[in-house]
PDB file of N, CA and C in Angstrom:
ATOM      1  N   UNK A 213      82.852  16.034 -27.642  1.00 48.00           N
ATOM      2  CA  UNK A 213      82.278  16.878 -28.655  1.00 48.00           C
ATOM      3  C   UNK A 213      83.165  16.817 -29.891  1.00 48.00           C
ATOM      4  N   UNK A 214      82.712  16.434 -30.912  1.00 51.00           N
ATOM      5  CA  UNK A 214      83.756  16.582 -32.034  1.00 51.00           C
ATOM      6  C   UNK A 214      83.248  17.588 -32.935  1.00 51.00           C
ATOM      7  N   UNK A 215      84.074  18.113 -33.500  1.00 54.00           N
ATOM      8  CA  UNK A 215      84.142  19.318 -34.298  1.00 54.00           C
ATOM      9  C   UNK A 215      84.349  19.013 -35.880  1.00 54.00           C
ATOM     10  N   UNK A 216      83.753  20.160 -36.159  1.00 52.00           N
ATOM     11  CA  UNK A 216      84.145  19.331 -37.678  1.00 52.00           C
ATOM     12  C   UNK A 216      82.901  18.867 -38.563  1.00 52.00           C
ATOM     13  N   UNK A 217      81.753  18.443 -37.604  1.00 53.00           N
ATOM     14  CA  UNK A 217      80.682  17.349 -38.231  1.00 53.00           C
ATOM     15  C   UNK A 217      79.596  18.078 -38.109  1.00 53.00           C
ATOM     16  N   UNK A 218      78.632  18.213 -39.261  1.00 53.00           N
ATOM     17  CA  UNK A 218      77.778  19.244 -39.127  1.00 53.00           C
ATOM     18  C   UNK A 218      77.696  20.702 -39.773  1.00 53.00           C
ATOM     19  N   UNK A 219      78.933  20.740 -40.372  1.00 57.00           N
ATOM     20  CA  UNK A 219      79.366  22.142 -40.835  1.00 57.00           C
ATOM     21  C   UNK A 219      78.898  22.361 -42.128  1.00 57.00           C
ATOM     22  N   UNK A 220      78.645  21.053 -42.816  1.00 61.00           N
ATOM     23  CA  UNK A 220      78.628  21.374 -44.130  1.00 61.00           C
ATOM     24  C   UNK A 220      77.096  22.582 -44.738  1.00 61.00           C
ATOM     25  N   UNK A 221      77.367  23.178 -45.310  1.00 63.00           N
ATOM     26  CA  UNK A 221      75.977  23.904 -45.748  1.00 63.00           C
ATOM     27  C   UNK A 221      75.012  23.093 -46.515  1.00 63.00           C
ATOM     28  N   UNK A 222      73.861  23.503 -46.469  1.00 72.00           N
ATOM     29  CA  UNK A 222      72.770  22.798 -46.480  1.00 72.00           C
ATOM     30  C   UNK A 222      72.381  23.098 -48.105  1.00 72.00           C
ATOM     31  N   UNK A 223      71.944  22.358 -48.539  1.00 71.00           N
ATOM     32  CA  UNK A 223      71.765  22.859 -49.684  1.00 71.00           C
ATOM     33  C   UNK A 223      70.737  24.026 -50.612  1.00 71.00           C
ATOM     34  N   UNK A 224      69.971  24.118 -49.305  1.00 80.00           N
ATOM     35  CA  UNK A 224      68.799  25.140 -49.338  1.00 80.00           C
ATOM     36  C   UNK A 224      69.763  26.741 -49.198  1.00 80.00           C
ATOM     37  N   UNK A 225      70.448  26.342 -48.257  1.00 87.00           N
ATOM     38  CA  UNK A 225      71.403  27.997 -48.050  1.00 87.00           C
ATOM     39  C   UNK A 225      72.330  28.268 -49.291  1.00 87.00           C
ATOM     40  N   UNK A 226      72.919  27.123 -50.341  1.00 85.00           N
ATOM     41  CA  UNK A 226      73.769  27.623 -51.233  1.00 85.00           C
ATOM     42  C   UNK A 226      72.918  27.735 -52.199  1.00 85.00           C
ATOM     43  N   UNK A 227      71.968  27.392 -52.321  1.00 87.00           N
ATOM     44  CA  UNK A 227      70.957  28.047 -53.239  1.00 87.00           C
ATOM     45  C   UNK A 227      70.093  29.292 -53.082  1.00 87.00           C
ATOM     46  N   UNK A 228      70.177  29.157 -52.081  1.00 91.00           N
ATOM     47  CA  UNK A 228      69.438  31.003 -51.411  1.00 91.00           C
ATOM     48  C   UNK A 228      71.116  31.839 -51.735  1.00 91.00           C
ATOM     49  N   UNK A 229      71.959  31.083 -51.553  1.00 90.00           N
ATOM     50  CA  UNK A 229      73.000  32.470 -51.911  1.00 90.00           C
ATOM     51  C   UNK A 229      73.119  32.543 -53.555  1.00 90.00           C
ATOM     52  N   UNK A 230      73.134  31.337 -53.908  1.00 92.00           N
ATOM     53  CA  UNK A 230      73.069  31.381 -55.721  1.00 92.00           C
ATOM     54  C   UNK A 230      71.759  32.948 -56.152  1.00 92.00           C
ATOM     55  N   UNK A 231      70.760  32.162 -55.661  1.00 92.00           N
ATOM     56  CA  UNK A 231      69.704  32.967 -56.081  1.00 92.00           C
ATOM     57  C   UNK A 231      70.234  34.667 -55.529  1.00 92.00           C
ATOM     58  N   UNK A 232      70.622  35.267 -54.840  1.00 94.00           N
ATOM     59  CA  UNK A 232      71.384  36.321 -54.245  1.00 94.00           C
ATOM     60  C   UNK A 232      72.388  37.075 -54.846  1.00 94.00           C
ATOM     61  N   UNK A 233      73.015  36.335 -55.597  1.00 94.00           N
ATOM     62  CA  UNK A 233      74.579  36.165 -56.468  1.00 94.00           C
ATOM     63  C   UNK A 233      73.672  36.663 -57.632  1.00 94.00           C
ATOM     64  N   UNK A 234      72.568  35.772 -58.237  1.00 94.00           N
ATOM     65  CA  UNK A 234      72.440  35.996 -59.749  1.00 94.00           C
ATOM     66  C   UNK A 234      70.972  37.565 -59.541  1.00 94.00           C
ATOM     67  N   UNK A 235      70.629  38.160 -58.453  1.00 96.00           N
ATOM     68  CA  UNK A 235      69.278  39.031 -58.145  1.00 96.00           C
ATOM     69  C   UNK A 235      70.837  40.164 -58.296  1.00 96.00           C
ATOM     70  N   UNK A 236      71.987  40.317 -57.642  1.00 96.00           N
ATOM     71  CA  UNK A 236      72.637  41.209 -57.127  1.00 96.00           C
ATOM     72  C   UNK A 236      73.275  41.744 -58.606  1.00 96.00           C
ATOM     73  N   UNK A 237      73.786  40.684 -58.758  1.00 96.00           N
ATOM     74  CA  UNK A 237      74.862  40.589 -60.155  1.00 96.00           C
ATOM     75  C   UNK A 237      74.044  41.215 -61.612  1.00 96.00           C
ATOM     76  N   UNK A 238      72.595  40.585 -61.782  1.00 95.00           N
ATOM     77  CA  UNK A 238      71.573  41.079 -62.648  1.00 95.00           C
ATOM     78  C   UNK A 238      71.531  42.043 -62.577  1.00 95.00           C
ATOM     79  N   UNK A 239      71.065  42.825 -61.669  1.00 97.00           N
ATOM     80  CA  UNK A 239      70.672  44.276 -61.517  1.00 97.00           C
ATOM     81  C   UNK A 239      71.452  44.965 -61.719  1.00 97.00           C
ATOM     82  N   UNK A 240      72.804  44.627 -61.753  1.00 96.00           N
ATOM     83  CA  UNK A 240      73.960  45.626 -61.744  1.00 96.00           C
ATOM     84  C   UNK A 240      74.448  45.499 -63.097  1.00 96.00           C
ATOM     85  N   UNK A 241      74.549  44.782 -63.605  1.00 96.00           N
ATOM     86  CA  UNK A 241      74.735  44.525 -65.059  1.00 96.00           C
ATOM     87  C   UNK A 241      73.333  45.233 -66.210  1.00 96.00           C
ATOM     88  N   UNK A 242      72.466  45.161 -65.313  1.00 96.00           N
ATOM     89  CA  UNK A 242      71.200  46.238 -66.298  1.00 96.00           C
ATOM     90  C   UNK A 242      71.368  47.436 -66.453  1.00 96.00           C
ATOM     91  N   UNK A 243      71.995  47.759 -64.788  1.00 96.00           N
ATOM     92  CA  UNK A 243      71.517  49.080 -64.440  1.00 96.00           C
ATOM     93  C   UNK A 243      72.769  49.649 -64.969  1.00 96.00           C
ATOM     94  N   UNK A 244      73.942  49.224 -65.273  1.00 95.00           N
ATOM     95  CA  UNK A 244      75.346  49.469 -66.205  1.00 95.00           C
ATOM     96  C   UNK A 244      75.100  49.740 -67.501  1.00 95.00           C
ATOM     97  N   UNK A 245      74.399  48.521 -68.379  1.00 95.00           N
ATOM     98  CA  UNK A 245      73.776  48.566 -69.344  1.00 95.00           C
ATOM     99  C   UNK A 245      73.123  49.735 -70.110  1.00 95.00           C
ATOM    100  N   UNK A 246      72.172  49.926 -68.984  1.00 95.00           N
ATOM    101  CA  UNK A 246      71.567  50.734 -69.758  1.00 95.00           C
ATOM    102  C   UNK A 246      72.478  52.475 -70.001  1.00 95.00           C
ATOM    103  N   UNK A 247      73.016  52.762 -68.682  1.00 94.00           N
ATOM    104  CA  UNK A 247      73.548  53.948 -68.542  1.00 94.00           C
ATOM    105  C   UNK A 247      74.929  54.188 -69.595  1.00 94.00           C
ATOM    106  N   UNK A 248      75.515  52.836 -69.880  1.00 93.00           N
ATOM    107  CA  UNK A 248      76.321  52.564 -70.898  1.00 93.00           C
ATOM    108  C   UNK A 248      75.822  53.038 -72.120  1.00 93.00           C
ATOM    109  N   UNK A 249      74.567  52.453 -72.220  1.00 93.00           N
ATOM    110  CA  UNK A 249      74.068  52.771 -74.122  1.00 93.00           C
ATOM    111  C   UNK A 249      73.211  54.018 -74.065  1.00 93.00           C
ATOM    112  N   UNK A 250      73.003  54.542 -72.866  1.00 94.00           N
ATOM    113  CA  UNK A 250      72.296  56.059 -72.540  1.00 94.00           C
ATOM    114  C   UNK A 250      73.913  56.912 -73.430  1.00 94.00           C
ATOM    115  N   UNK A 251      74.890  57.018 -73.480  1.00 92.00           N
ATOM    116  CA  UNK A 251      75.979  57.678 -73.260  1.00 92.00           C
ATOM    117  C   UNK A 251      77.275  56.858 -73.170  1.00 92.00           C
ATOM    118  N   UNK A 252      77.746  56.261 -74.470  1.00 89.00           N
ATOM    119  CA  UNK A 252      78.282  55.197 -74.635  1.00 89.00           C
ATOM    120  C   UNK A 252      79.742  56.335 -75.015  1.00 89.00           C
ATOM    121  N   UNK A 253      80.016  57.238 -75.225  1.00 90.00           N
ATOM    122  CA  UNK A 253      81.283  58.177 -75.267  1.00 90.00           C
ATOM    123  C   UNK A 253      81.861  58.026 -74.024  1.00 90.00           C
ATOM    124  N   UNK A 254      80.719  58.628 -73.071  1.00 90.00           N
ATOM    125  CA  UNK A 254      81.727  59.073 -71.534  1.00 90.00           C
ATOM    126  C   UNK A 254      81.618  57.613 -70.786  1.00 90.00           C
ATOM    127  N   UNK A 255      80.340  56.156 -70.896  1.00 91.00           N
ATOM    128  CA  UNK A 255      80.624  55.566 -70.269  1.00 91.00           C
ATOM    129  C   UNK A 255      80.867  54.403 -70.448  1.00 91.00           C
ATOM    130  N   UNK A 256      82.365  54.301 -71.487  1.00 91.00           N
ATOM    131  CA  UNK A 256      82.648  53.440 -72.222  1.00 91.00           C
ATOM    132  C   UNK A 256      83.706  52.572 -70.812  1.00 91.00           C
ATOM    133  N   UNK A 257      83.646  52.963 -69.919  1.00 91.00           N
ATOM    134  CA  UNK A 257      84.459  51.998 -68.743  1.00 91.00           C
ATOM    135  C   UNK A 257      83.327  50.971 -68.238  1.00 91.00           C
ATOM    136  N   UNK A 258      81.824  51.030 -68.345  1.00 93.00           N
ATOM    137  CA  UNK A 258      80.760  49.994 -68.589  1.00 93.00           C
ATOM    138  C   UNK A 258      80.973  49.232 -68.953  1.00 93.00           C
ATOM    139  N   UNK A 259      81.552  49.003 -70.253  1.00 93.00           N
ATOM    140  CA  UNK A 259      81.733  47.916 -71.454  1.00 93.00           C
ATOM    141  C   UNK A 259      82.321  46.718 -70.322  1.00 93.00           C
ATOM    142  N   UNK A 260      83.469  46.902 -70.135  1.00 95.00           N
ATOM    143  CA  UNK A 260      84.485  45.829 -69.207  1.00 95.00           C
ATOM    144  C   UNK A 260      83.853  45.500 -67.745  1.00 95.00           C
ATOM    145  N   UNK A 261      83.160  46.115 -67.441  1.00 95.00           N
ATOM    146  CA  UNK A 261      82.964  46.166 -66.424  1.00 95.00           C
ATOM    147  C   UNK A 261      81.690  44.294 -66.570  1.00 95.00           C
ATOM    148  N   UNK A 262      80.759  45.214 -67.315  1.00 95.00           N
ATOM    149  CA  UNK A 262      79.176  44.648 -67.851  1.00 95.00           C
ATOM    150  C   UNK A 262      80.087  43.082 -68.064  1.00 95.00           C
ATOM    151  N   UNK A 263      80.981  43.225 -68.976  1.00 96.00           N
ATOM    152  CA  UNK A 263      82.141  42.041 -69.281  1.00 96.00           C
ATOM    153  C   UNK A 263      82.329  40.549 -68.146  1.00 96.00           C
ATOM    154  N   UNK A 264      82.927  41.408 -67.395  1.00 97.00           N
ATOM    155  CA  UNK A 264      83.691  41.216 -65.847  1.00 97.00           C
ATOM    156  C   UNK A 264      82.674  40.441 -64.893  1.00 97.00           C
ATOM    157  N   UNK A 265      80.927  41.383 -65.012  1.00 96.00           N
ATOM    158  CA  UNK A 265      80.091  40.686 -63.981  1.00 96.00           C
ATOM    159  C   UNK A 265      79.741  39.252 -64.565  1.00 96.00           C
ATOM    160  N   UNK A 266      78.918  39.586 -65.981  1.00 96.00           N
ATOM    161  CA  UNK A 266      78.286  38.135 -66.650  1.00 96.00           C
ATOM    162  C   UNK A 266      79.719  37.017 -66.071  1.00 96.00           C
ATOM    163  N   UNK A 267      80.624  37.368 -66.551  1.00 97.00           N
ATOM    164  CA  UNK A 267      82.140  36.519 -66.337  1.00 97.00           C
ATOM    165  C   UNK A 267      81.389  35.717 -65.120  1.00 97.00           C
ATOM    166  N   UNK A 268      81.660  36.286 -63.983  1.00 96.00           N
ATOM    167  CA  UNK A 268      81.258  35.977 -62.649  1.00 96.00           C
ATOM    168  C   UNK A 268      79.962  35.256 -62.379  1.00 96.00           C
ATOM    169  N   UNK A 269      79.466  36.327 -63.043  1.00 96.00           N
ATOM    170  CA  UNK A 269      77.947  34.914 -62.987  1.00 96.00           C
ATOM    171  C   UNK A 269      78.104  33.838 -63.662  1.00 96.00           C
ATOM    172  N   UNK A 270      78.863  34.062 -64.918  1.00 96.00           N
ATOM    173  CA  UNK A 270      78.546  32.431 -65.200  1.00 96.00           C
ATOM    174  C   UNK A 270      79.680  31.110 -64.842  1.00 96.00           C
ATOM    175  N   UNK A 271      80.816  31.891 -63.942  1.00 96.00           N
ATOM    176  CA  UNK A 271      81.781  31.112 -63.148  1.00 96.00           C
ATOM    177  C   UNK A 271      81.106  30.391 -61.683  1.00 96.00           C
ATOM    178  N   UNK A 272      80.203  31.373 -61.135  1.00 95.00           N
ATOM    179  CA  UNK A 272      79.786  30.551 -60.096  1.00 95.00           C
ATOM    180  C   UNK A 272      78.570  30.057 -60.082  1.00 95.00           C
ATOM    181  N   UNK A 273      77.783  29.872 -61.602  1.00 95.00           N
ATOM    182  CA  UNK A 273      76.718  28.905 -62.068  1.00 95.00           C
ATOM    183  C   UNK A 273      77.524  27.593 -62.699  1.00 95.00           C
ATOM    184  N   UNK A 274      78.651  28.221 -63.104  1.00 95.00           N
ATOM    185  CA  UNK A 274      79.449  26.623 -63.959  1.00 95.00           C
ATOM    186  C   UNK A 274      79.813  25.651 -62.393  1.00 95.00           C
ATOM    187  N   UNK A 275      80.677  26.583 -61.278  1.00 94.00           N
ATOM    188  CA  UNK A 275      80.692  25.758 -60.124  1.00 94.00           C
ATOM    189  C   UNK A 275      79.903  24.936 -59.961  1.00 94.00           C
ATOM    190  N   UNK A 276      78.685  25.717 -59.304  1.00 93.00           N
ATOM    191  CA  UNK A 276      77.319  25.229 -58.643  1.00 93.00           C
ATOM    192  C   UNK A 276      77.132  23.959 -59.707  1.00 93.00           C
ATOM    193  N   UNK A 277      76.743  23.868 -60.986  1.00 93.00           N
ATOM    194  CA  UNK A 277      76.435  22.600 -62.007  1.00 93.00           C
ATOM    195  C   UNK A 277      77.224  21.847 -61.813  1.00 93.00           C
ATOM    196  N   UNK A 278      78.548  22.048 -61.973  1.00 94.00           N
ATOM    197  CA  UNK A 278      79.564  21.205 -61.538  1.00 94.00           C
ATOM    198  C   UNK A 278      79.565  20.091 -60.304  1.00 94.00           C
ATOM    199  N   UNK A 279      79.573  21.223 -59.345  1.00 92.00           N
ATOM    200  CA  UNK A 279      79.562  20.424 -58.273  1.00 92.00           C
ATOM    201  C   UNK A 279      78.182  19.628 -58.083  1.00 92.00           C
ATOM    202  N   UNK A 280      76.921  20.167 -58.370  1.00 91.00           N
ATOM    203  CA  UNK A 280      75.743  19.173 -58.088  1.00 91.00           C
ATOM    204  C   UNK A 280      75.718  17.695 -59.487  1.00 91.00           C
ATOM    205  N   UNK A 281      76.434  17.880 -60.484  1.00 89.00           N
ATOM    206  CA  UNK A 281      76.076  16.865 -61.478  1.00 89.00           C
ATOM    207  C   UNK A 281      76.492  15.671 -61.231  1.00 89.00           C
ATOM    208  N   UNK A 282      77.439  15.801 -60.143  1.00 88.00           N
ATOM    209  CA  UNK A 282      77.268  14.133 -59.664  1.00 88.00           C
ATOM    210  C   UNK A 282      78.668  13.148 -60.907  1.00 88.00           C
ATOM    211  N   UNK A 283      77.879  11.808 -61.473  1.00 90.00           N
ATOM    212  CA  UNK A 283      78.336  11.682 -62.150  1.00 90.00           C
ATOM    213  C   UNK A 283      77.794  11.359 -63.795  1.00 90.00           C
ATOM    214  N   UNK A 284      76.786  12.687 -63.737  1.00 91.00           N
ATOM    215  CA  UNK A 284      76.501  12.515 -65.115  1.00 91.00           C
ATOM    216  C   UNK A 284      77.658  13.352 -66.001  1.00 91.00           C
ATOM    217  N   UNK A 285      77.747  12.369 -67.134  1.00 92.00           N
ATOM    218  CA  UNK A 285      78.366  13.405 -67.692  1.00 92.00           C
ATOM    219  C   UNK A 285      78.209  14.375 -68.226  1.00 92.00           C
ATOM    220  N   UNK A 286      76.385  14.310 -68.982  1.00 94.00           N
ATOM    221  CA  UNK A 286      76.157  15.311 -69.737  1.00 94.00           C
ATOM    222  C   UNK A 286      75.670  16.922 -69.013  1.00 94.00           C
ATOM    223  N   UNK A 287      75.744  16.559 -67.953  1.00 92.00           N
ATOM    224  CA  UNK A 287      75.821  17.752 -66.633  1.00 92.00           C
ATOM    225  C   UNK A 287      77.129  18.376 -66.325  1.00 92.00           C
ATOM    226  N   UNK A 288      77.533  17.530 -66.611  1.00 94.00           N
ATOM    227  CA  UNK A 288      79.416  18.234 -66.080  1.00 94.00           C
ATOM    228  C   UNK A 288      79.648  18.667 -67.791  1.00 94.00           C
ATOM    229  N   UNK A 289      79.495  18.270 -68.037  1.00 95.00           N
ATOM    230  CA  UNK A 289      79.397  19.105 -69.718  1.00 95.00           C
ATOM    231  C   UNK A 289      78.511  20.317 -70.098  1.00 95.00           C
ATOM    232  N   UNK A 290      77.942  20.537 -69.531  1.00 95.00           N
ATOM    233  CA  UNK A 290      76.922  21.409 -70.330  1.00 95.00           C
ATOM    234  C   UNK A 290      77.944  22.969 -68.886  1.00 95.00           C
ATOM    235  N   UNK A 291      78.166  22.030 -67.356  1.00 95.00           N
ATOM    236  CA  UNK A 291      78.803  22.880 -66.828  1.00 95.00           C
ATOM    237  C   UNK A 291      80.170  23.567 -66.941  1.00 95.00           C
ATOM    238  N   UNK A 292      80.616  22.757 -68.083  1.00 95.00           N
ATOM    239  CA  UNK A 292      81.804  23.370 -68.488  1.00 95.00           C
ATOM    240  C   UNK A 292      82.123  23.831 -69.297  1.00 95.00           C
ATOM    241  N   UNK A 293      80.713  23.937 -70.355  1.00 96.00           N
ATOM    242  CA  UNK A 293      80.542  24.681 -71.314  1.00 96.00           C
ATOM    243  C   UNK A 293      80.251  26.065 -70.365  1.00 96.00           C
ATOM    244  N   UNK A 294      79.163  26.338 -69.360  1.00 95.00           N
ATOM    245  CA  UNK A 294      79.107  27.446 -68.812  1.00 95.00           C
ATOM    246  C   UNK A 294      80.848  28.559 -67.925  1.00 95.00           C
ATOM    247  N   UNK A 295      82.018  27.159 -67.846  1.00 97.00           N
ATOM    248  CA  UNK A 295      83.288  27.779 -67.788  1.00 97.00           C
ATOM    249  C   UNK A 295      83.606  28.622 -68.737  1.00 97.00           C
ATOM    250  N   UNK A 296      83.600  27.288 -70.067  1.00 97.00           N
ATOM    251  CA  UNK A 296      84.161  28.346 -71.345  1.00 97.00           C
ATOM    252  C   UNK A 296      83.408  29.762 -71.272  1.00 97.00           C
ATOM    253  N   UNK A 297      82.534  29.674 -71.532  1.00 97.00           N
ATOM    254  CA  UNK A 297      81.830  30.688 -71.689  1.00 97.00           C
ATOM    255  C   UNK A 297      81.948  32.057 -70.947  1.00 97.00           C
ATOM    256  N   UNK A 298      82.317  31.686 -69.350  1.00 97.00           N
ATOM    257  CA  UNK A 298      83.117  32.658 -68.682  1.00 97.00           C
ATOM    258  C   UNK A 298      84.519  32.912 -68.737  1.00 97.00           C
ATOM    259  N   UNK A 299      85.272  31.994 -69.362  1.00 97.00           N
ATOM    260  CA  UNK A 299      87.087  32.320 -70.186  1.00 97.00           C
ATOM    261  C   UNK A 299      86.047  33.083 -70.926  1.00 97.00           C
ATOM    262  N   UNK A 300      85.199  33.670 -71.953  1.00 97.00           N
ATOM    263  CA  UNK A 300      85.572  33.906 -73.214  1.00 97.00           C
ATOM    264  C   UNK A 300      85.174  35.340 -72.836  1.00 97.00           C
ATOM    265  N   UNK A 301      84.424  35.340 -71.767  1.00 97.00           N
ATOM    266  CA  UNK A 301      84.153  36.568 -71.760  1.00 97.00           C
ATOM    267  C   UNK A 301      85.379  37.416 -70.949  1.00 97.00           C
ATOM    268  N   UNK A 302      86.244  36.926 -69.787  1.00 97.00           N
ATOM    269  CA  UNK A 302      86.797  37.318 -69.795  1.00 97.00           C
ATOM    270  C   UNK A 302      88.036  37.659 -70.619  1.00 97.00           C
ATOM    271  N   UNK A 303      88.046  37.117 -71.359  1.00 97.00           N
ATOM    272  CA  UNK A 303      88.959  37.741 -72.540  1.00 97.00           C
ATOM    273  C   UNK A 303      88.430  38.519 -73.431  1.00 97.00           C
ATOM    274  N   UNK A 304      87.421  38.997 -73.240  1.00 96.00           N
ATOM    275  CA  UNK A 304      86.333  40.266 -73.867  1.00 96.00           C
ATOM    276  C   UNK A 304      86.753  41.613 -73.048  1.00 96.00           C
ATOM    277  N   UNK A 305      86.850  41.209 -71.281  1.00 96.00           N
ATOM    278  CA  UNK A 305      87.029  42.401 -70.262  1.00 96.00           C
ATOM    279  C   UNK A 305      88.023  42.506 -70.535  1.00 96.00           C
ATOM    280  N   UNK A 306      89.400  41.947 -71.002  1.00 96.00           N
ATOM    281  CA  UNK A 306      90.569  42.419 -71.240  1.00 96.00           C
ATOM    282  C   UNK A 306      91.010  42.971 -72.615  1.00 96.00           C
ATOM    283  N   UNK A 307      89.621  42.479 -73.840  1.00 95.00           N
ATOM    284  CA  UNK A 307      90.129  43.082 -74.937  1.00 95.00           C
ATOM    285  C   UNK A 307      89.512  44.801 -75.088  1.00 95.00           C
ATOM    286  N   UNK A 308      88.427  44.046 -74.427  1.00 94.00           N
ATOM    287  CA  UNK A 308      87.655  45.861 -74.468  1.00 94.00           C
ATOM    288  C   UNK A 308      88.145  47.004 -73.521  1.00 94.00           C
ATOM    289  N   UNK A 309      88.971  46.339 -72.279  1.00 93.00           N
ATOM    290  CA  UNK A 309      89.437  47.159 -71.168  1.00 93.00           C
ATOM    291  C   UNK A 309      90.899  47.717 -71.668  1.00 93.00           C
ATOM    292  N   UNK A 310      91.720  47.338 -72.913  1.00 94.00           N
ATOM    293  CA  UNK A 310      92.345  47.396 -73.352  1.00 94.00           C
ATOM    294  C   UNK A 310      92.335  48.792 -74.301  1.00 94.00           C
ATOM    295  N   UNK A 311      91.241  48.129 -74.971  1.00 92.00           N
ATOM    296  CA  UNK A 311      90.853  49.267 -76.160  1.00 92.00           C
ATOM    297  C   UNK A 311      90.327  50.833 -75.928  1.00 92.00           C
ATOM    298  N   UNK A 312      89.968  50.460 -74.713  1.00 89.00           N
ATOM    299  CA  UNK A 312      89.161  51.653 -73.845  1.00 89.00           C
ATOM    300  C   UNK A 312      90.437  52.531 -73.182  1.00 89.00           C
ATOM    301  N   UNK A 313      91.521  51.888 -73.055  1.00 85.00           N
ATOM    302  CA  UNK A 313      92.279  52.578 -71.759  1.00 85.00           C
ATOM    303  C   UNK A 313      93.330  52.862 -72.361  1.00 85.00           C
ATOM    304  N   UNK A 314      93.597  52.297 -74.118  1.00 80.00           N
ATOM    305  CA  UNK A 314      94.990  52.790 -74.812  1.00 80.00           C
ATOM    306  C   UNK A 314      94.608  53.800 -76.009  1.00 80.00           C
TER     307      UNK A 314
END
């Protein structure tokens, strides 16, 4: 019996978890959203937060592109534009989490 072979995930399951990741992550970023701009005095710890998730979503959509583009380049490009894009925001959760907490 060898071990080891067979393990890899299928590609139907990391896309059922993608799709999972971006249903979970969405909703929570709306439902922040909105309660944020309902009452943006008391729930100005939203801001970083709202920051923090997109971050995340678009770190493990830049993965996912990444890893499926193979060797195009203009796929691994457009996926590493979706990196930057999650650096920039996290340096948003730290400027606004900053501003909020000093």
């Amino acid at each position: 019996m060898m071990y080891g072979q067979g393990r890899r995930k299928s590609p139907r399951n990391v896309t059922l978890i993608l799709d999972w990741v971006h249903i979970v992550i969405g909703v929570l970023v709306v439902v922040m959203a909105v309660i944020a701009f309902i009452d943006p005095e008391n729930n100005m710890i939203m801001f970083p937060m709202i920051f923090f998730l997109t971050a995340v979503l678009n770190i493990v959509n830049g993965i996912y592109r990444y890893r499926q583009s193979g060797r195009n380049r203009k796929k691994k490009f457009l996926a590493l534009g979706l990196l930057a894009v999650a650096a920039f925001l996290l340096v948003m959760t730290v400027i606004s989490g900053f501003s909020i907490w000093r």
